[in-house]
CSV table of C-alpha atoms and ligand atoms in Angstrom, one decimal:
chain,number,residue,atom,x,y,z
X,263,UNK,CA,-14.1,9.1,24.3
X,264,UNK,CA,-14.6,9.3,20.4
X,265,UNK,CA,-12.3,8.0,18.2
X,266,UNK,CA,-11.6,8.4,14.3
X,267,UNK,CA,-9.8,5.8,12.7
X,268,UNK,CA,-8.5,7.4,10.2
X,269,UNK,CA,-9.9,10.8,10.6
X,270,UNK,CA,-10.0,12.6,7.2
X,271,UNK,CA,-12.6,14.8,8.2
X,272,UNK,CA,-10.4,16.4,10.8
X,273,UNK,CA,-7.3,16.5,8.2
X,274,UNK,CA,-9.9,18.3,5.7
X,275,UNK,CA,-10.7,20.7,8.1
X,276,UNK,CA,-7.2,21.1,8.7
X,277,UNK,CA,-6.3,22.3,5.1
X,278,UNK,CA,-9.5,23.1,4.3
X,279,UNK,CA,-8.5,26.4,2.4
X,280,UNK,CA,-5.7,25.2,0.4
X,281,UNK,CA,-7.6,22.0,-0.5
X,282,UNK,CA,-10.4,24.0,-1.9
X,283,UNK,CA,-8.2,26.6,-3.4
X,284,UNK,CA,-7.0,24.0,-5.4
X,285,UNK,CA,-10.3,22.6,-6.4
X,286,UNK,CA,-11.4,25.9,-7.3
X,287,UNK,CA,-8.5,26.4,-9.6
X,288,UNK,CA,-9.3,23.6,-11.7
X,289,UNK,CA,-13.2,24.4,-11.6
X,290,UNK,CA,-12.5,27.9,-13.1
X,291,UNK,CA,-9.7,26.5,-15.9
X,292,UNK,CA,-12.3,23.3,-16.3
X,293,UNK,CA,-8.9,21.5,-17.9
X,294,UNK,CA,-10.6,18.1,-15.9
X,295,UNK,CA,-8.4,15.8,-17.5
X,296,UNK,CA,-4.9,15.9,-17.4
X,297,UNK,CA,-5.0,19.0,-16.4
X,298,UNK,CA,-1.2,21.4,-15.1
X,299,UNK,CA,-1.8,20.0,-11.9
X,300,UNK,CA,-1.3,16.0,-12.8
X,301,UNK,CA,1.9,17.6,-14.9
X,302,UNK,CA,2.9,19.8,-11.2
X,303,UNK,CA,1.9,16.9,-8.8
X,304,UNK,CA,4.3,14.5,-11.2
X,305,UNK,CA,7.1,16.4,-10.6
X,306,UNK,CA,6.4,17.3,-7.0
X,307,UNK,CA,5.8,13.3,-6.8
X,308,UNK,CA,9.5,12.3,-8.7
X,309,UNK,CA,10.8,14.8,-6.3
X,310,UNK,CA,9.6,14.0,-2.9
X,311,UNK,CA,11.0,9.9,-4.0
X,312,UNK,CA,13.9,10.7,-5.7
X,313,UNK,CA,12.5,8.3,-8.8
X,314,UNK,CA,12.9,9.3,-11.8
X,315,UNK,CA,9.8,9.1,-13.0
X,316,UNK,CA,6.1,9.5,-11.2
X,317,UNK,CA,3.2,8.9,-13.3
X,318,UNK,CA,-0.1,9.0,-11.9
X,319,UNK,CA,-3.1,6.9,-12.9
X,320,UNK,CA,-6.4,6.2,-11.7
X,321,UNK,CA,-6.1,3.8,-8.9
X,322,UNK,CA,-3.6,2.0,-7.0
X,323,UNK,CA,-5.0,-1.1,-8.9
X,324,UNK,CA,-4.2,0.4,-12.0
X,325,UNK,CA,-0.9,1.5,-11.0
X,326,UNK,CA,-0.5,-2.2,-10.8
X,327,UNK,CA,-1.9,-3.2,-14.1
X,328,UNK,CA,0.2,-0.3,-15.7
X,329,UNK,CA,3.3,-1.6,-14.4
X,330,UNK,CA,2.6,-5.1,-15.7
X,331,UNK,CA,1.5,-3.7,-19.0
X,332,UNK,CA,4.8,-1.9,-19.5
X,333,UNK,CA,7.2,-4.9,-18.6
X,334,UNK,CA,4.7,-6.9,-21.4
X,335,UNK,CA,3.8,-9.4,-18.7
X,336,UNK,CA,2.2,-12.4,-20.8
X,337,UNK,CA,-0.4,-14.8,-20.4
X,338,UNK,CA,0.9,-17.9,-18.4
X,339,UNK,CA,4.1,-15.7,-17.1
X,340,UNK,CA,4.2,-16.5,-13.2
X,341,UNK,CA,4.8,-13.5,-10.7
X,342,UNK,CA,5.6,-14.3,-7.2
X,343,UNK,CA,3.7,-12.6,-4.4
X,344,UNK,CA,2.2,-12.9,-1.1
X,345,UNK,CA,-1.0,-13.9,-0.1
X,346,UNK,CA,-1.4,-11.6,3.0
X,347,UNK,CA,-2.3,-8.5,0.7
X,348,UNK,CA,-5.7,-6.8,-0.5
X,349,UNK,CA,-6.8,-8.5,-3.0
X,350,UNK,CA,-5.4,-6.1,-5.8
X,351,UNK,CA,-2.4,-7.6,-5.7
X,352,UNK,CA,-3.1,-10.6,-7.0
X,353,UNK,CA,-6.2,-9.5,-8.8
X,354,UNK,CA,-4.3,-7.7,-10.9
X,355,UNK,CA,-1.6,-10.4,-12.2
X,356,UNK,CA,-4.8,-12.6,-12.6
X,357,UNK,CA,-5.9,-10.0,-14.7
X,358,UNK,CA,-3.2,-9.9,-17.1
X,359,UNK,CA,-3.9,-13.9,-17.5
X,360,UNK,CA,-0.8,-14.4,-15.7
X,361,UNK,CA,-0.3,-16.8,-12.8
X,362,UNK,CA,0.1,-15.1,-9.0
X,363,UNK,CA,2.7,-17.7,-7.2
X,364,UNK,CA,1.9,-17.0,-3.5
X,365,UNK,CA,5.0,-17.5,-0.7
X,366,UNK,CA,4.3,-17.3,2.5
X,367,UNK,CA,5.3,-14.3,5.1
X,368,UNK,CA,7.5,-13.4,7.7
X,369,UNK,CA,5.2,-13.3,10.7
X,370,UNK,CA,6.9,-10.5,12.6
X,371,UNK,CA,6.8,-8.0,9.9
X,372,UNK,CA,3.7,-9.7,7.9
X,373,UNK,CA,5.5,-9.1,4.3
X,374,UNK,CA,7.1,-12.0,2.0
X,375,UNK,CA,9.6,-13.8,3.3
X,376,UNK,CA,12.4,-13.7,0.9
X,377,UNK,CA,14.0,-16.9,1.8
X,378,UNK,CA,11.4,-18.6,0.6
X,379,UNK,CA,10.8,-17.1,-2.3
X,380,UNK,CA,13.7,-18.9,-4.9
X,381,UNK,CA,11.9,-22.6,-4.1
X,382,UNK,CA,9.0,-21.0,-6.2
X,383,UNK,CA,10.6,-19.9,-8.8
X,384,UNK,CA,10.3,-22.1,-12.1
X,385,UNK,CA,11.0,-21.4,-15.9
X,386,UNK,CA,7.7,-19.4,-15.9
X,387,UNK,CA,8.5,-16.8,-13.6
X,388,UNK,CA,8.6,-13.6,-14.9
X,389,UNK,CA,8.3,-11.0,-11.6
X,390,UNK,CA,8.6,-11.0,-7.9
X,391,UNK,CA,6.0,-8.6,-6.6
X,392,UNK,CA,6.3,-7.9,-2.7
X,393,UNK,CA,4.0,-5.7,-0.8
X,394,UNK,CA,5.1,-2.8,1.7
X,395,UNK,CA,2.1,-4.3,4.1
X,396,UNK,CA,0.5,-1.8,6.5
X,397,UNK,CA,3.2,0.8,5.6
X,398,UNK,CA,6.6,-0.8,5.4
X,399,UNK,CA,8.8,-2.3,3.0
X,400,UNK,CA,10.0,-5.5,2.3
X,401,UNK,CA,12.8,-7.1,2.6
X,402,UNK,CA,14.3,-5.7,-0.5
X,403,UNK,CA,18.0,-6.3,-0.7
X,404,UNK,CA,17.5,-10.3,-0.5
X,405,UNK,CA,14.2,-10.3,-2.7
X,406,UNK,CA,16.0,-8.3,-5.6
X,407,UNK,CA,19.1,-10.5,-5.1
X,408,UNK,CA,17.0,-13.4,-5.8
X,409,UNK,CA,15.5,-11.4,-8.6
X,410,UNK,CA,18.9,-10.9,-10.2
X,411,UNK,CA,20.0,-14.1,-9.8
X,412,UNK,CA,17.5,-15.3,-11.7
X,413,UNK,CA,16.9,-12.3,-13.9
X,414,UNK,CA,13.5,-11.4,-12.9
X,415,UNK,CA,12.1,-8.1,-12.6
X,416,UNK,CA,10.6,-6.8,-9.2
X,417,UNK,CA,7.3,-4.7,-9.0
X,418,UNK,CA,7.1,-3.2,-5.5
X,419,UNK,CA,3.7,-3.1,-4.7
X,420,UNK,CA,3.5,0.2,-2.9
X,421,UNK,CA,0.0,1.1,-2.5
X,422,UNK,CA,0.2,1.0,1.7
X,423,UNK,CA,3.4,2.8,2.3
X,424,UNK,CA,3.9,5.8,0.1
X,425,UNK,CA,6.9,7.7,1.9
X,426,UNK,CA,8.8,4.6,3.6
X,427,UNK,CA,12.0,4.1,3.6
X,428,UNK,CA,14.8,1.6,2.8
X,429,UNK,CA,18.4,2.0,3.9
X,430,UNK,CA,17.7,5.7,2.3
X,431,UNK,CA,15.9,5.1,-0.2
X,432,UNK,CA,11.9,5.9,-0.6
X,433,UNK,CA,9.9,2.9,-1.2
X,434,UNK,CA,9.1,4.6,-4.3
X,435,UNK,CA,12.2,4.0,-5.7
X,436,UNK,CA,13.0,0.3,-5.3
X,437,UNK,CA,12.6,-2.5,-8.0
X,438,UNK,CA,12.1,-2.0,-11.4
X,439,UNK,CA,8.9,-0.9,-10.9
X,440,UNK,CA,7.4,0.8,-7.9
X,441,UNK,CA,3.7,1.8,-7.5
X,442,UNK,CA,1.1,3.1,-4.8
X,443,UNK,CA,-2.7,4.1,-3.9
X,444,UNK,CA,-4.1,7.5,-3.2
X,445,UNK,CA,-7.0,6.0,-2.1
X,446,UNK,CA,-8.9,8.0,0.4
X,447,UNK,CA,-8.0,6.5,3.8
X,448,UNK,CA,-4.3,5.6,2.4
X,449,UNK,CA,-1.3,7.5,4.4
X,450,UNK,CA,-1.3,10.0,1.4
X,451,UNK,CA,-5.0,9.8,-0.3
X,452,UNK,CA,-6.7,12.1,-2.9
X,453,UNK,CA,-11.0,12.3,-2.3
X,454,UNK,CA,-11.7,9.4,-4.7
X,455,UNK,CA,-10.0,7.0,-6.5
X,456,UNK,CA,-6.0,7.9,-7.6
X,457,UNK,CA,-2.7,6.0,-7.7
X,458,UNK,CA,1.0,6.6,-9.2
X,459,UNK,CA,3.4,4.4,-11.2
X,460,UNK,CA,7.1,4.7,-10.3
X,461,UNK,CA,10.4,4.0,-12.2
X,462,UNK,CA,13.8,5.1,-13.3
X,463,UNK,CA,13.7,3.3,-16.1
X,464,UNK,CA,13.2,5.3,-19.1
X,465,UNK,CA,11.3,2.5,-21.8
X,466,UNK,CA,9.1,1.6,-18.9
X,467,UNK,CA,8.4,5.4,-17.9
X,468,UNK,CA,7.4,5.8,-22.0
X,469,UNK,CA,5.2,2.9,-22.5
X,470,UNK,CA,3.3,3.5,-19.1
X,471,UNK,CA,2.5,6.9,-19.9
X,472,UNK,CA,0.9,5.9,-23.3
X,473,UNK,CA,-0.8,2.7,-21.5
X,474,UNK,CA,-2.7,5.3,-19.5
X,475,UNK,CA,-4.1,7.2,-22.6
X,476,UNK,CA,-5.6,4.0,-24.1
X,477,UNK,CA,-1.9,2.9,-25.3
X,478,UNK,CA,-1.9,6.3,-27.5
X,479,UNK,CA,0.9,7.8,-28.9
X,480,UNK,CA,-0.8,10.3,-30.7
X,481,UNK,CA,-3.5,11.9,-30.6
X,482,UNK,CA,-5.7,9.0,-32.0
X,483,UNK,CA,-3.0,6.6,-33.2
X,484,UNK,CA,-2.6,3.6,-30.5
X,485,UNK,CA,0.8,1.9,-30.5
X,486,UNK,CA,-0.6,-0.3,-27.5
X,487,UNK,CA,-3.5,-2.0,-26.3
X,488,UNK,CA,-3.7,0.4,-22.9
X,489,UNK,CA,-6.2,1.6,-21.0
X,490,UNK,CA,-8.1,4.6,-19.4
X,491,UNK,CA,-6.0,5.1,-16.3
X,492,UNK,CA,-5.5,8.9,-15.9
X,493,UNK,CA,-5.8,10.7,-12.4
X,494,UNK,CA,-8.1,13.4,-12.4
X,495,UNK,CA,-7.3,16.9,-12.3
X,496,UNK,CA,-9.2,17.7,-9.4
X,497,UNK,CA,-7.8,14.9,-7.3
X,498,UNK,CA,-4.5,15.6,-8.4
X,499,UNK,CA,-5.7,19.5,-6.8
X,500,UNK,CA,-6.3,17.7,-3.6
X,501,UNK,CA,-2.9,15.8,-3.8
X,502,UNK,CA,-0.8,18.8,-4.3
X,503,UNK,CA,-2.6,20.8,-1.3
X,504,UNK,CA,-2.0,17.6,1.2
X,505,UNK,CA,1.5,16.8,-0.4
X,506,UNK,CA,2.8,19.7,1.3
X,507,UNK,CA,1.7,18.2,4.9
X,508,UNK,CA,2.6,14.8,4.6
X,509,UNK,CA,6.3,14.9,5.8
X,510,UNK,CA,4.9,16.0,8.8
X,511,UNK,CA,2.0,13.7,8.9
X,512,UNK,CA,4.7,11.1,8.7
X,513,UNK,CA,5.8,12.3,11.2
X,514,UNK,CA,2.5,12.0,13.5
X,515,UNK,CA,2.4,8.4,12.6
X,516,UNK,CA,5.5,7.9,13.9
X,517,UNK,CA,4.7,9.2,16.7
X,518,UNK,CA,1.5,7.4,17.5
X,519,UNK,CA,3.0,4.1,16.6
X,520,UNK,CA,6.0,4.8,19.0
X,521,UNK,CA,3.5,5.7,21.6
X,522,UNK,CA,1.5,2.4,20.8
X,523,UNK,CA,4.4,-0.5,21.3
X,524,UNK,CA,5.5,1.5,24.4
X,525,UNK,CA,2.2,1.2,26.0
X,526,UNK,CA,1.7,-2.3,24.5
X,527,UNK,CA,5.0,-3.8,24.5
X,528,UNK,CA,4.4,-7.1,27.2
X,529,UNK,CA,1.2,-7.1,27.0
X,530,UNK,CA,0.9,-8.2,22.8
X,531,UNK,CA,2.8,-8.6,20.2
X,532,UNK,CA,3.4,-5.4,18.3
X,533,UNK,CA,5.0,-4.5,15.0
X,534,UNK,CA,8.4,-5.1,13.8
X,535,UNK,CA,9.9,-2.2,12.0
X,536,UNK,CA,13.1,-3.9,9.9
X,537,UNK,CA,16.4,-2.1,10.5
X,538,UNK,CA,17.4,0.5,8.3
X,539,UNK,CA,13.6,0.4,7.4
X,540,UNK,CA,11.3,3.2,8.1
X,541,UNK,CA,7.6,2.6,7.9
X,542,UNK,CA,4.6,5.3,7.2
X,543,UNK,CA,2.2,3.1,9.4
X,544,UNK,CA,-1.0,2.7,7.0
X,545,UNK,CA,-1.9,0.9,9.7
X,546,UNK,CA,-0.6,-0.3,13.3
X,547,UNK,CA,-1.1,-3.9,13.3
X,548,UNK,CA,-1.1,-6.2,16.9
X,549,UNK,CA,-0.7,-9.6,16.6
X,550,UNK,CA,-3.0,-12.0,19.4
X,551,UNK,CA,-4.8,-14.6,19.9
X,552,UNK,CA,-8.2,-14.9,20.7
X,553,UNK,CA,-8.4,-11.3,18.2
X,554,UNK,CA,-12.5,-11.9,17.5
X,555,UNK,CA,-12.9,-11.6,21.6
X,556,UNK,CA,-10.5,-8.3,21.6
X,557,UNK,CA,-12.2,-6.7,18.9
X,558,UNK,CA,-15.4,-7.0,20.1
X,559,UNK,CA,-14.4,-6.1,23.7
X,560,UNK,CA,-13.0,-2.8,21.7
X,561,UNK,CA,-15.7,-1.8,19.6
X,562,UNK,CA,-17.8,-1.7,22.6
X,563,UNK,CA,-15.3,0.8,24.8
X,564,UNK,CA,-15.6,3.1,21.3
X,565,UNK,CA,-12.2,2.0,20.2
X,566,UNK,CA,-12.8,1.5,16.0
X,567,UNK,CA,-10.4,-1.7,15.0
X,568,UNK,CA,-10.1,-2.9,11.8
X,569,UNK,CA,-8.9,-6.1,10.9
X,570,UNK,CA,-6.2,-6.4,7.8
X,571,UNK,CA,-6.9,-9.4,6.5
X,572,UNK,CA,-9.3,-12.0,7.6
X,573,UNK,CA,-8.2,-14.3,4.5
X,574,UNK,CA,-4.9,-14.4,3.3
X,575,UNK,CA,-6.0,-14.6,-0.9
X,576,UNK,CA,-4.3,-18.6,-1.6
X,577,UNK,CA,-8.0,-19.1,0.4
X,578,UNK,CA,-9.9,-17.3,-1.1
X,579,UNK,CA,-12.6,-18.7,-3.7
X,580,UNK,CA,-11.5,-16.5,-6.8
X,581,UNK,CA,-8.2,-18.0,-6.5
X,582,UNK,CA,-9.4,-21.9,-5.8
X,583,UNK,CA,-6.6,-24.5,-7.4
X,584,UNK,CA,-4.2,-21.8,-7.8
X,585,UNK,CA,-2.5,-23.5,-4.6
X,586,UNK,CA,0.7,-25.9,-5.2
X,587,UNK,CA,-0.3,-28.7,-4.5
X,588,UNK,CA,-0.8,-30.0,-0.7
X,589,UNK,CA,1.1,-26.6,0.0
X,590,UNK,CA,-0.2,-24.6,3.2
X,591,UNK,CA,0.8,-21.1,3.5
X,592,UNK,CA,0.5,-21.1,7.6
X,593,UNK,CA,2.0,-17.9,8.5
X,594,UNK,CA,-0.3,-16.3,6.7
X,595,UNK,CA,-3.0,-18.3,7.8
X,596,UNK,CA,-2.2,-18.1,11.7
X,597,UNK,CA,-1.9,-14.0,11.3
X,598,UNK,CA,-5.1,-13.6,9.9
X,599,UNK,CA,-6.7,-15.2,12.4
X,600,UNK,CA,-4.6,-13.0,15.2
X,601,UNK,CA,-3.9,-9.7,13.6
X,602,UNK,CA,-6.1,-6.5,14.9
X,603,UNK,CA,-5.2,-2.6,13.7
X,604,UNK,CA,-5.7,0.0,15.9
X,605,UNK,CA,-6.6,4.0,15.5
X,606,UNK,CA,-4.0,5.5,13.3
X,607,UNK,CA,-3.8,8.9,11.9
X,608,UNK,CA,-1.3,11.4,12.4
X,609,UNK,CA,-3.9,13.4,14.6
X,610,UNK,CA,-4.7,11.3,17.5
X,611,UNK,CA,-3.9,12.9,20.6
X,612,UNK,CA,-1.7,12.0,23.7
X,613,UNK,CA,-5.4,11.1,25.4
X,614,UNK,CA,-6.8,8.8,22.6
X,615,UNK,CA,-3.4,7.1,22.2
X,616,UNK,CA,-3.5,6.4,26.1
X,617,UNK,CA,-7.1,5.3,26.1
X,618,UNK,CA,-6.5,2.9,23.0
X,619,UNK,CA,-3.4,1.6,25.1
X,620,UNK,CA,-5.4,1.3,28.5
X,621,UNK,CA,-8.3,-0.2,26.4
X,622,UNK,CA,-6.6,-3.2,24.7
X,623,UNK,CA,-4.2,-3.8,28.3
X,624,UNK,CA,-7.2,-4.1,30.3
X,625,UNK,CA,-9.1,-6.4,27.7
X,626,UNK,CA,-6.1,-8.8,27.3
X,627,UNK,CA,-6.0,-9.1,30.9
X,628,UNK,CA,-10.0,-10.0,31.2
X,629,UNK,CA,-9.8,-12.3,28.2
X,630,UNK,CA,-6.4,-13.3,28.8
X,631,UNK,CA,-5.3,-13.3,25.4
X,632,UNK,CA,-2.0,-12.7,25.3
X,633,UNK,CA,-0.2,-15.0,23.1
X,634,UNK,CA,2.0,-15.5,19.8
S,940,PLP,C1,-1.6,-3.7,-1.0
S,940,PLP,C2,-2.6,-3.0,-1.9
S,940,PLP,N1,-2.4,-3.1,-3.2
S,940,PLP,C3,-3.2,-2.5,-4.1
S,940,PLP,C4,-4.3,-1.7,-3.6
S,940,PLP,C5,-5.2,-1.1,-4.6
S,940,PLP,O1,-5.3,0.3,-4.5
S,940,PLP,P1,-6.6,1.1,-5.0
S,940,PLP,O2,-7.7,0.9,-4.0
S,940,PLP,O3,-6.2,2.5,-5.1
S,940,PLP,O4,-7.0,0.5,-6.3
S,940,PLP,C6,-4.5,-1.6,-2.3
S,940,PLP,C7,-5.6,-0.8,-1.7
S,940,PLP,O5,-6.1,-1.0,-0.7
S,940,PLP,C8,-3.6,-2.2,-1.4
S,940,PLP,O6,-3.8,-2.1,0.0
């Protein structure tokens, strides 16, 4: 059996004439650059996460950038993160000169833990920025209590779980400031490089809209030092034709990951959804030792496994003597030594979830791996 990890070829085939409708559209108007379809995907965008506003922007990097930009993050501000992330995350606050303060995770759901987070806070700290990892949020109500306690402002780092949910609320619409990826293989991705900036806040909405447009405020009169961040028309074309799937392809997620921890369940650790939380499942995520033998064993039965992340970024060379000192960060040291993601797409069938299933049951046994 053949499996697609992501399958996007399938998905194109899928929606194949709407998709190149769309393109088509914008090829006859040639309006490339902020074209009616970023203005129409916006509003479809503010819509489907009942934020305010939905800008788009170039990448899910950017998004992040933007968002820093607009709350006039400063060099030597600190902004309190984790390190079991891609390395945008922090990338990006190390970008705007500031400092990224890393807390360690919860190891059941892999995102910050939020009772750690106040011990790191000193009179430099500007931002808490959690991570929806592998599709879910955070656990928002005690991170932005901490934030208001201490007045800081929360950036939701959104780029894996456009469409979650938290106690009702999309994960677009939490913090001050929430932002995601369209990246190709993310649960909702354009066919390059794309990303969106969310807020209700109307100062923040203002100023990120000009940061995008090289901090422009006129045609050719810069109020800001910004950047060039728009999306392209054509990917927004591509966004609008797939937006109109995607509650369903939630859906299909859903599915497959239900299917997955009732296969696996006793046999490895799978994810931890928190309550009240819903989670788009960017990626389903196992937790086990002995993960190097299991993958291997994996790739060789034609199952394609990923792993999400080998280095959690405290470790990671760009970011040497960033660490407090004698501080180890062991959560996230353990899981990236033990996590594995499976297949996910919202197209796998009943078969190729019970093959996946069967596959990783039968390796455990063999290399008796089961263990937290
Ligand atoms: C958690 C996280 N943040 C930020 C990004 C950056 O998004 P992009 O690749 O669109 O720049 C990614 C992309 O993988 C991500 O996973």
């Amino acid at each position: 059996m053949k499996i697609d990890f992501a399958n996007l070829q399938h998905q194109y085939q899928l929606y194949k004439k709407e998709i190149d409708a769309n393109i088509q559209a914008v090829l006859n108007k040639s309006n490339y650059i902020m074209g009616e379809e970023v203005h129409e995907l916006e509003r479809q965008l503010a819509k489907f996460t009942g934020a305010k506003y939905a800008i788009t922007c170039s990448s899910g990097t950017d998004a992040l950038l933007l968002a820093m930009m607009a709350m006039d993050i400063q060099s030597g501000d600190e902004i309190i993160t984790t390190p079991f992330t891609f390395i945008a995350t922090a990338e990006t606050i190390a970008l705007m000169h500031a400092k990224p303060v890393f807390v360690d995770i919860e190891p059941d759901t892999f995102n910050i833990d939020a009772t750690k987070i106040e011990a790191a806070i000193t009179s430099k700290t500007k931002a808490i920025m959690p991570v929806s990892l592998y599709g879910q949020p955070a656990d928002m109500d005690a991170i932005q209590s901490v934030a208001d306690k201490h007045n800081l402002k929360v950036i939701v780092d959104g780029a894996q779980s456009f469409g979650s949910t938290y106690k009702g609320k999309t994960d677009s619409n939490l913090g001050d400031i929430s932002t995601t990826s369209f990246f190709p293989a993310k649960p909702l991705g354009c066919y390059g490089d794309g990303g969106a900036v969310f807020t209700n806040n109307d100062e923040y909405a203002e100023k990120i809209k000009m940061m995008r447009v090289h901090g422009q405020n006129k045609r050719y009169h810069y109020k800001y030092i910004g950047m060039g961040g728009r999306l392209d028309t054509i990917q927004a074309a591509v966004l609008l034709a797939k937006l109109k799937h995607y509650k369903k392809e939630i859906e299909g997620r859903q599915w497959v990951a239900k299917e997955y921890t009732k296969g696996l369940k006793g046999h490895v650790v799978t994810p931890r959804v928190l309550g009240g939380c819903t989670s788009v499942w960017a990626q389903y995520t196992i937790y086990i030792g002995n993960r190097d033998k299991l993958q291997e064993g994996l790739k060789l039965a034609g199952v394609p496994v990923a792993v999400h992340y080998p280095m959690p970024l405290h470790l990671q060379e760009c970011f040497e003597g960033l660490n407090r000192e004698g501080e180890r960060l062991l959560k996230s040291e353990v899981a990236s030594e033990r996590v594995l993601s499976l297949p996910m797409n919202p197209f796998l069938t009943d078969a190729e979830v019970g093959f996946v299933v069967n596959e990783v049951i039968s390796l455990t046994k063999v290399l008796s791996v089961v263990e937290r």
